[in-house]
Short mmCIF file of C-alpha atoms in Angstrom, two decimals:
data_model
loop_
_atom_site.label_atom_id
_atom_site.label_comp_id
_atom_site.label_asym_id
_atom_site.label_seq_id
_atom_site.Cartn_x
_atom_site.Cartn_y
_atom_site.Cartn_z
CA ALA A 1 117.24 49.98 117.94
CA ILE A 2 116.05 46.96 119.86
CA ALA A 3 115.20 48.12 123.35
CA THR A 4 114.66 44.63 124.81
CA ALA A 5 116.96 41.61 125.11
CA LEU A 6 117.24 39.58 121.88
CA VAL A 7 116.06 36.35 123.46
CA PRO A 8 112.77 34.46 123.14
CA SER A 9 110.19 36.35 125.22
CA ALA A 10 106.58 37.50 125.20
CA LEU A 11 107.39 40.93 123.81
CA GLY A 12 110.04 42.78 121.92
CA VAL A 13 110.36 46.56 121.60
CA ILE A 14 112.01 48.45 118.76
CA ARG A 15 112.52 52.21 119.12
CA CYS A 16 112.64 54.72 116.30
CA SER A 17 113.32 58.42 116.49
CA GLY A 18 114.10 61.35 114.22
CA ALA A 19 112.36 63.81 111.90
CA GLY A 20 110.29 61.90 109.36
CA CYS A 21 110.42 58.54 111.08
CA LEU A 22 106.63 58.27 111.22
CA GLY A 23 106.40 58.86 107.49
CA LEU A 24 108.91 56.06 106.87
CA LEU A 25 106.96 53.78 109.22
CA GLU A 26 103.73 54.34 107.38
CA GLY A 27 105.05 52.38 104.40
CA LEU A 28 105.58 49.30 106.56
CA PHE A 29 102.39 49.37 108.61
CA SER A 30 99.22 47.63 107.45
CA ARG A 31 97.10 50.64 108.49
CA PRO A 32 99.27 53.59 107.35
CA GLU A 33 96.38 56.10 107.63
CA LEU A 34 96.35 55.53 111.46
CA VAL A 35 99.98 56.46 111.78
CA ALA A 36 99.74 59.46 109.53
CA ALA A 37 96.79 61.00 111.43
CA ALA A 38 97.72 59.73 114.91
CA PRO A 39 98.07 62.28 117.66
CA GLY A 40 101.03 61.89 120.04
CA ASN A 41 100.97 59.40 122.89
CA THR A 42 98.63 56.99 121.17
CA ILE A 43 98.88 53.28 120.40
CA HIS A 44 97.70 51.50 117.24
CA HIS A 45 97.22 47.85 116.33
CA GLY A 46 98.16 46.33 112.96
CA PHE A 47 100.79 44.36 111.16
CA ILE A 48 104.38 45.23 110.16
CA CYS A 49 105.06 44.27 106.53
CA ASP A 50 108.16 44.20 104.41
CA LEU A 51 108.55 46.38 101.32
CA LYS A 52 106.65 43.80 99.24
CA GLY A 53 103.69 43.88 101.60
CA VAL A 54 104.38 40.50 103.22
CA ARG A 55 103.28 40.45 106.83
CA LEU A 56 106.13 40.00 109.34
CA ASP A 57 104.39 40.22 112.71
CA GLU A 58 101.27 41.49 114.46
CA VAL A 59 102.29 44.60 116.40
CA MET A 60 101.25 47.60 118.42
CA ILE A 61 102.82 50.93 117.42
CA ALA A 62 103.14 53.82 119.94
CA VAL A 63 103.27 57.20 118.27
CA PHE A 64 105.02 60.23 119.80
CA ARG A 65 104.99 63.72 118.33
CA ALA A 66 107.82 66.20 118.86
CA PRO A 67 108.61 67.63 121.36
CA HIS A 68 106.58 65.33 123.60
CA SER A 69 108.76 62.22 123.39
CA TYR A 70 111.79 60.81 125.19
CA THR A 71 114.16 62.28 122.66
CA GLY A 72 112.17 65.42 122.02
CA GLU A 73 111.76 64.32 118.40
CA GLU A 74 109.16 62.58 116.35
CA ALA A 75 109.34 58.97 117.57
CA ALA A 76 107.65 55.56 117.58
CA GLU A 77 107.95 52.31 119.50
CA ILE A 78 107.04 48.98 117.89
CA PHE A 79 105.75 46.32 120.29
CA CYS A 80 106.13 42.94 118.54
CA HIS A 81 106.37 39.34 119.65
CA GLY A 82 109.71 38.56 121.28
CA SER A 83 110.97 36.11 118.71
CA PRO A 84 114.62 36.97 117.86
CA ALA A 85 114.06 35.80 114.28
CA GLY A 86 110.92 37.94 113.92
CA ILE A 87 112.63 41.01 115.43
CA ARG A 88 115.50 40.67 112.95
CA LEU A 89 113.04 40.51 110.08
CA ILE A 90 111.43 43.76 111.26
CA LEU A 91 114.81 45.47 111.68
CA ASP A 92 115.79 44.36 108.12
CA ALA A 93 112.57 45.90 106.81
CA LEU A 94 113.17 49.14 108.71
CA MET A 95 116.69 49.42 107.30
CA GLU A 96 115.43 48.84 103.76
CA ARG A 97 112.86 51.53 104.36
CA GLY A 98 115.54 54.11 105.20
CA PHE A 99 116.17 53.76 108.92
CA ARG A 100 119.72 53.31 110.29
CA ALA A 101 120.94 51.49 113.41
CA ALA A 102 121.21 53.62 116.53
CA GLU A 103 124.55 54.21 118.24
CA PRO A 104 124.94 53.19 121.94
CA GLY A 105 123.08 55.73 124.08
CA GLU A 106 121.92 57.72 121.04
CA PHE A 107 118.33 58.11 122.21
CA THR A 108 119.42 59.57 125.53
CA ARG A 109 122.06 61.68 123.78
CA ARG A 110 119.37 63.14 121.53
CA ALA A 111 117.24 63.79 124.60
CA PHE A 112 120.13 65.76 126.13
CA LEU A 113 120.84 67.72 122.94
CA ASN A 114 117.15 68.57 122.53
CA GLY A 115 116.90 69.85 126.10
CA LYS A 116 114.80 67.06 127.49
CA MET A 117 117.31 66.44 130.32
CA ASP A 118 120.63 67.65 131.60
CA LEU A 119 123.72 65.42 131.79
CA THR A 120 123.17 64.44 135.41
CA ARG A 121 119.83 62.92 134.50
CA ALA A 122 121.25 61.37 131.28
CA GLU A 123 123.98 59.62 133.30
CA ALA A 124 121.34 58.51 135.82
CA VAL A 125 119.54 56.58 133.00
CA ASN A 126 122.50 54.26 132.65
CA GLU A 127 123.00 54.07 136.42
CA LEU A 128 119.33 53.03 136.87
CA ILE A 129 119.65 50.30 134.25
CA ASN A 130 122.77 48.89 135.93
CA ALA A 131 121.57 49.16 139.54
CA GLN A 132 122.14 45.81 141.31
CA THR A 133 120.04 46.37 144.51
CA SER A 134 116.75 48.07 145.31
CA HIS A 135 118.67 50.80 147.23
CA ALA A 136 121.03 51.49 144.37
CA HIS A 137 117.94 51.60 142.09
CA ALA A 138 116.24 54.12 144.39
CA LEU A 139 119.25 56.39 144.52
CA ALA A 140 119.63 56.25 140.73
CA LEU A 141 115.93 57.04 140.34
CA ASP A 142 116.44 60.07 142.56
CA ARG A 143 119.19 61.22 140.23
CA LEU A 144 117.04 60.56 137.19
CA THR A 145 114.24 62.72 138.67
CA GLY A 146 116.72 65.59 139.18
CA SER A 147 118.04 65.43 142.75
CA VAL A 148 121.66 66.05 141.66
CA GLY A 149 120.76 68.45 138.90
CA LEU A 150 118.64 70.61 141.16
CA GLU A 151 121.41 70.85 143.76
CA VAL A 152 124.02 71.65 141.11
CA HIS A 153 121.83 74.32 139.51
CA SER A 154 121.17 75.83 142.91
CA ILE A 155 124.92 76.01 143.62
CA ARG A 156 125.52 77.56 140.24
CA ASP A 157 122.89 80.24 140.87
CA GLY A 158 124.66 81.13 144.14
CA LEU A 159 128.04 81.36 142.36
CA VAL A 160 126.55 83.52 139.63
CA ARG A 161 125.25 85.98 142.23
CA ILE A 162 128.72 86.30 143.76
CA MET A 163 130.28 86.66 140.28
CA ALA A 164 127.79 89.52 139.69
CA SER A 165 129.18 91.34 142.74
CA LEU A 166 132.72 90.95 141.38
CA ALA A 167 131.68 92.04 137.90
CA ILE A 168 130.71 95.47 139.28
CA GLN A 169 134.37 95.98 140.38
CA LEU A 170 135.68 94.59 137.05
CA ASP A 171 133.36 96.72 134.86
CA TYR A 172 133.90 100.02 136.74
CA PRO A 173 137.48 99.91 138.13
CA GLU A 174 137.71 103.71 138.07
CA GLU A 175 135.11 103.92 140.77
CA ASP A 176 136.29 103.52 144.29
CA THR A 177 133.63 101.33 145.76
CA GLY A 178 135.80 100.23 148.65
CA PRO A 179 136.26 96.57 149.63
CA VAL A 180 134.65 94.00 147.41
CA ASP A 181 131.08 93.45 148.64
CA VAL A 182 130.86 89.68 148.61
CA ASP A 183 128.91 87.62 151.15
CA LEU A 184 131.73 85.36 152.43
CA ALA A 185 129.25 83.36 154.50
CA SER A 186 127.28 82.47 151.37
CA LEU A 187 130.51 81.59 149.56
CA SER A 188 131.58 79.32 152.43
CA SER A 189 128.17 77.67 152.43
CA LEU A 190 128.48 76.98 148.65
CA GLU A 191 131.91 75.54 149.22
CA ALA A 192 130.54 73.21 151.89
CA ARG A 193 127.64 72.10 149.64
CA ILE A 194 130.00 71.31 146.78
CA GLY A 195 132.21 69.39 149.21
CA ALA A 196 129.25 67.39 150.57
CA LEU A 197 128.12 66.43 147.02
CA SER A 198 131.68 65.47 146.13
CA ARG A 199 132.09 63.28 149.20
CA SER A 200 128.84 61.44 148.42
CA PHE A 201 130.66 59.79 145.51
CA GLN A 202 132.18 57.12 147.75
CA ARG A 203 128.72 56.02 148.92
CA GLY A 204 127.35 56.22 145.39
CA ARG A 205 130.10 53.99 144.10
CA ILE A 206 129.68 51.44 146.83
CA TYR A 207 125.91 51.19 146.17
CA GLN A 208 126.32 51.01 142.38
CA GLU A 209 129.45 48.88 141.93
CA GLY A 210 129.42 46.92 145.22
CA VAL A 211 132.25 45.63 147.39
CA ARG A 212 134.23 42.46 148.10
CA ILE A 213 133.84 41.06 151.60
CA ALA A 214 135.83 38.01 152.74
CA LEU A 215 134.95 35.78 155.69
CA ALA A 216 138.24 34.82 157.41
CA GLY A 217 139.21 32.98 160.55
CA LEU A 218 140.68 29.77 161.99
CA THR A 219 139.19 26.39 161.09
CA ASN A 220 135.84 25.45 162.63
CA ALA A 221 134.93 29.05 163.55
CA GLY A 222 131.67 28.71 161.61
CA LYS A 223 132.59 30.79 158.49
CA SER A 224 130.69 28.56 156.11
CA SER A 225 127.57 28.56 158.37
CA LEU A 226 127.73 32.36 158.48
CA PHE A 227 128.25 32.50 154.71
CA ASN A 228 125.12 30.37 154.17
CA GLN A 229 123.17 32.52 156.65
CA LEU A 230 124.03 35.73 154.84
CA LEU A 231 123.05 34.14 151.56
CA GLN A 232 119.80 32.75 153.05
CA HIS A 233 120.53 29.38 151.47
CA ASP A 234 123.16 26.62 151.74
CA ARG A 235 126.03 27.17 149.38
CA SER A 236 129.13 26.17 151.42
CA ILE A 237 129.63 22.72 152.92
CA VAL A 238 129.32 22.79 156.71
CA SER A 239 131.17 20.23 158.85
CA ASP A 240 132.76 19.81 162.24
CA ILE A 241 135.87 18.41 160.53
CA HIS A 242 138.76 20.93 160.44
CA GLY A 243 139.80 21.98 156.97
CA THR A 244 136.48 21.07 155.26
CA THR A 245 136.66 24.22 153.10
CA ARG A 246 139.62 23.61 150.79
CA ASP A 247 139.15 26.60 148.45
CA TYR A 248 137.23 29.86 148.60
CA VAL A 249 133.52 30.02 147.57
CA GLU A 250 131.96 33.24 146.35
CA ALA A 251 128.43 34.49 145.84
CA LEU A 252 126.55 37.77 145.32
CA VAL A 253 124.37 39.03 148.15
CA ASP A 254 122.52 42.23 149.04
CA VAL A 255 123.78 43.53 152.41
CA ALA A 256 121.91 46.62 153.64
CA GLY A 257 121.33 47.67 150.04
CA ILE A 258 124.99 47.26 149.07
CA PRO A 259 125.84 44.72 146.34
CA VAL A 260 128.37 42.41 147.95
CA ARG A 261 130.60 39.73 146.44
CA LEU A 262 130.94 37.54 149.47
CA PHE A 263 133.81 35.06 149.83
CA ASP A 264 133.91 32.12 152.23
CA THR A 265 137.59 31.23 152.64
CA ALA A 266 139.45 28.18 153.88
CA GLY A 267 140.17 28.06 157.61
CA LEU A 268 143.52 29.65 158.42
CA ARG A 269 146.02 27.32 160.11
CA GLU A 270 149.46 25.82 159.61
CA THR A 271 149.20 22.62 157.61
CA THR A 272 151.48 20.18 155.76
CA GLU A 273 148.62 18.84 153.59
CA SER A 274 149.26 20.15 150.08
CA VAL A 275 145.65 20.56 148.88
CA GLU A 276 144.52 22.32 152.03
CA GLY A 277 147.70 24.45 151.92
CA GLU A 278 146.95 25.57 148.41
CA GLY A 279 143.38 26.47 149.46
CA ILE A 280 144.70 28.59 152.37
CA ARG A 281 147.14 30.39 150.04
CA ARG A 282 144.30 31.21 147.64
CA SER A 283 142.16 32.37 150.53
CA GLU A 284 144.90 34.69 151.77
CA THR A 285 144.98 36.26 148.29
CA VAL A 286 141.22 36.83 148.42
CA ILE A 287 141.55 38.36 151.88
CA ARG A 288 144.27 40.80 150.70
CA ALA A 289 141.99 41.89 147.79
CA ALA A 290 138.85 42.37 149.93
CA ASP A 291 137.36 45.80 150.73
CA LEU A 292 136.29 44.46 154.14
CA VAL A 293 137.12 41.34 156.14
CA LEU A 294 134.78 39.66 158.59
CA TYR A 295 137.10 37.81 160.94
CA VAL A 296 135.05 35.02 162.52
CA ILE A 297 135.88 33.96 166.06
CA ALA A 298 134.46 30.72 167.51
CA ALA A 299 132.72 31.97 170.70
CA ASP A 300 132.92 28.58 172.37
CA ARG A 301 136.73 28.59 172.31
CA GLY A 302 137.29 32.40 172.59
CA VAL A 303 140.09 34.46 171.13
CA THR A 304 143.23 32.39 170.73
CA ASP A 305 146.78 33.74 170.31
CA GLU A 306 146.54 32.73 166.66
CA ASP A 307 143.31 34.75 166.31
CA THR A 308 145.04 37.81 167.72
CA ARG A 309 148.02 37.42 165.42
CA ARG A 310 145.82 36.93 162.32
CA LEU A 311 143.49 39.85 163.25
CA ASN A 312 146.40 42.20 163.80
CA SER A 313 148.06 41.21 160.53
CA ILE A 314 144.84 41.65 158.45
CA SER A 315 143.84 44.93 160.09
CA GLU A 316 147.12 46.57 159.12
CA THR A 317 145.99 46.76 155.48
CA ARG A 318 142.17 46.77 155.42
CA PRO A 319 139.03 47.27 157.54
CA VAL A 320 138.22 44.30 159.75
CA ILE A 321 135.06 43.45 161.77
CA ALA A 322 135.56 40.80 164.47
CA VAL A 323 132.49 38.58 164.53
CA TRP A 324 131.91 36.23 167.51
CA ASN A 325 130.02 33.29 166.00
CA LYS A 326 128.26 30.49 167.92
CA SER A 327 126.87 33.01 170.41
CA ASP A 328 124.30 30.35 171.38
CA LEU A 329 127.13 28.39 173.00
CA ARG A 330 128.33 31.24 175.25
CA SER A 331 126.59 33.90 177.41
CA ASP A 332 129.44 36.30 178.35
CA PHE A 333 131.10 38.48 175.76
CA PRO A 334 133.41 41.52 175.86
CA GLY A 335 131.42 44.76 175.99
CA ASP A 336 131.89 45.76 172.37
CA ALA A 337 131.72 42.29 170.86
CA LEU A 338 129.55 41.61 167.83
CA ALA A 339 127.92 38.28 168.70
CA VAL A 340 125.99 36.25 166.16
CA SER A 341 124.71 32.76 165.75
CA ALA A 342 124.90 31.57 162.19
CA VAL A 343 122.79 28.51 163.10
CA ALA A 344 120.01 30.38 164.94
CA GLY A 345 120.23 33.50 162.79
CA THR A 346 120.58 35.87 165.74
CA GLY A 347 122.71 39.02 165.43
CA ILE A 348 122.65 39.08 161.61
CA ASP A 349 120.77 42.35 161.41
CA GLU A 350 123.39 43.98 163.66
CA LEU A 351 126.14 42.46 161.53
CA ASN A 352 124.57 43.99 158.39
CA HIS A 353 124.37 47.34 160.12
CA ARG A 354 128.01 47.13 161.19
CA ILE A 355 129.07 46.26 157.67
CA ALA A 356 127.22 49.24 156.25
CA THR A 357 128.53 51.73 158.77
CA THR A 358 132.07 50.50 158.38
CA LEU A 359 131.91 50.90 154.60
CA LEU A 360 129.87 54.15 154.54
CA GLY A 361 130.48 55.77 157.92
CA GLU A 362 127.83 56.51 160.51
CA GLY A 363 126.41 59.23 158.35
CA GLY A 364 126.18 57.03 155.29
CA GLN A 365 122.88 56.58 153.60
CA MET A 366 121.42 53.19 154.34
CA PRO A 367 117.99 51.66 154.38
CA GLY A 368 116.02 52.81 157.40
CA ASP A 369 115.91 50.31 160.28
CA GLY A 370 114.78 52.46 163.16
CA ARG A 371 118.23 53.58 164.25
CA PRO A 372 118.84 57.32 164.59
CA GLY A 373 120.05 58.83 161.34
CA LEU A 374 119.02 55.82 159.28
CA GLN A 375 115.40 56.66 158.58
CA GLY A 376 114.38 55.47 155.15
CA SER A 377 111.62 56.33 152.75
CA ARG A 378 110.21 54.64 149.68
CA HIS A 379 112.34 51.66 148.61
CA GLY A 380 114.33 52.03 151.87
CA ALA A 381 116.39 54.91 150.57
CA ASP A 382 117.35 57.99 152.58
CA ARG A 383 116.42 60.90 150.33
CA SER A 384 117.74 63.73 152.60
CA SER A 385 120.62 64.63 150.26
CA PRO A 386 121.62 63.69 146.69
CA VAL A 387 124.28 61.07 146.03
CA ILE A 388 126.43 61.05 142.92
CA ASP A 389 127.80 57.91 141.19
CA SER A 390 129.65 59.50 138.24
CA ALA A 391 133.44 59.73 138.27
CA ARG A 392 133.06 62.59 135.74
CA GLN A 393 130.90 64.55 138.14
CA PHE A 394 133.23 63.77 141.06
CA ASP A 395 136.26 65.14 139.24
CA LEU A 396 134.38 68.31 138.26
CA LEU A 397 133.05 68.87 141.78
CA ARG A 398 136.57 68.58 143.21
CA ARG A 399 137.76 71.10 140.63
CA ALA A 400 134.87 73.43 141.54
CA GLU A 401 135.51 73.04 145.32
CA THR A 402 139.19 73.90 144.88
CA ALA A 403 138.32 76.99 142.79
CA VAL A 404 135.71 78.21 145.27
CA ARG A 405 138.16 77.70 148.14
CA GLU A 406 140.76 79.75 146.30
CA THR A 407 138.14 82.42 145.64
CA ARG A 408 137.25 82.58 149.36
CA LEU A 409 140.90 82.70 150.47
CA GLY A 410 141.63 85.37 147.92
CA LEU A 411 138.81 87.58 149.17
CA GLU A 412 139.87 87.07 152.76
CA GLN A 413 143.50 88.02 151.94
CA GLY A 414 142.60 91.03 149.78
CA VAL A 415 143.76 89.54 146.42
CA SER A 416 142.96 91.65 143.35
CA VAL A 417 139.36 91.36 142.04
CA ASP A 418 140.44 90.14 138.59
CA ALA A 419 142.50 87.27 140.05
CA VAL A 420 139.62 86.24 142.32
CA ALA A 421 137.20 86.40 139.41
CA VAL A 422 139.37 83.92 137.46
CA ASP A 423 139.07 81.32 140.21
CA LEU A 424 135.33 81.84 140.49
CA GLN A 425 134.94 81.54 136.70
CA ASP A 426 136.78 78.24 136.82
CA ALA A 427 134.31 76.99 139.45
CA LEU A 428 131.37 78.07 137.28
CA SER A 429 132.85 76.33 134.25
CA ALA A 430 133.31 73.10 136.19
CA ILE A 431 129.76 73.31 137.54
CA GLY A 432 128.43 73.95 134.00
CA GLU A 433 130.20 70.83 132.73
CA ILE A 434 128.37 68.71 135.29
CA THR A 435 124.99 69.56 133.90
CA GLY A 436 126.17 69.86 130.27
CA GLU A 437 125.80 73.65 129.94
CA VAL A 438 129.49 73.58 129.10
CA THR A 439 130.64 70.43 127.33
CA SER A 440 132.31 69.02 124.22
CA SER A 441 131.35 66.32 121.72
CA ASP A 442 134.30 64.20 122.87
CA ILE A 443 132.95 64.10 126.41
CA LEU A 444 129.53 63.08 125.07
CA ASP A 445 131.05 60.30 122.88
CA VAL A 446 132.77 58.75 125.95
CA MET A 447 129.80 59.14 128.22
CA PHE A 448 127.05 57.77 125.98
CA GLY A 449 129.31 55.14 124.52
CA SER A 450 128.82 53.08 127.72
CA PHE A 451 125.05 52.99 127.26
CA CYS A 452 123.20 50.07 125.73
CA VAL A 453 122.03 50.59 122.13
CA GLY A 454 118.33 50.81 122.97
CA LYS A 455 118.87 53.77 125.31
#
């Protein structure tokens, strides 16, 4: 499979994997003896030729011997020039030689099936590729290096120990051993850890998929200036004339590590002008679809009755942050007011912080900025606890948490050992599905089907 984009570039990479792939490759390489005798993790220079011996490109071939490769199999990577035409010629030669095209995610699927990684790490590969910000990248890299897998395995080990205690009662029912000897404190702790990992899904989704934030407010509140300030370049037209913005403008921006689709909307007011009225109607649609609304108040004119009405209406259906813009034109503000100056750039860091805490909560993981609880590490990511970004993992964690809760309640209420063991076994089964210890080919087909072909 082609592992790089099929566009003109300095280099292209073609990946090959499977028993006997190096033997097939020898017949296309100008120096076959090098590939045949090459130890693993070595690189060799030569030419790729077609079956007639015609040179197609000057290449470097990286040789990997099983099990020390990404897939755990015999593998090779061909580094050629990034000409789409040249890459296609090499692919055609490989197919004629006996290779077949890889399925989406097949290399990572083989790595999982060959025990090179569990499913949490396999999913993290795709999450890392699709990360939109440095913080999302850092969290995905943590998952790839095993942060979620280690926590899940640790939870599973704890559940297995408790199941062993129940097994004694199940295996020797004729012996009166008294009350079931299970450490309820440990069970409660495991339940809490499963719950914490499950709740991290909301943060993980926000960092990976991003959110929609709309700037709203009356005309001449400075929304377009604030929009440009958040983007760090001029995108919206700024003017003192009321109604300058006739339609919404959108752009992608990184806010505290969160991928944000930011919308600058038309100023809200009653108007009889048809074009401006249509822009306001479109903007109201954008506001209703936003995950968060920044309601911009012009500090020089203060909160008007219309501001209050609009704020109350919007806040009934979605989170709203009131932003007092043009703070350079006023010195006195209400005690809890968030004051910024889009022109001077003051207050923007505090605004970014407020956005992040509103979306994630005060305990949410954000890049460190010196505030308590927000200490960062490499790439600005808080590594204190793992964060999941897989809906599959989230569903399984919720199932496991419910089963563990039922187990705990059953033990506290004196329910029969066999009934309690059924609940605990369900929890173990769900946990096993997270890492892939318990899975089916259908699940793997769906999961790896979303990968790019080269992975």
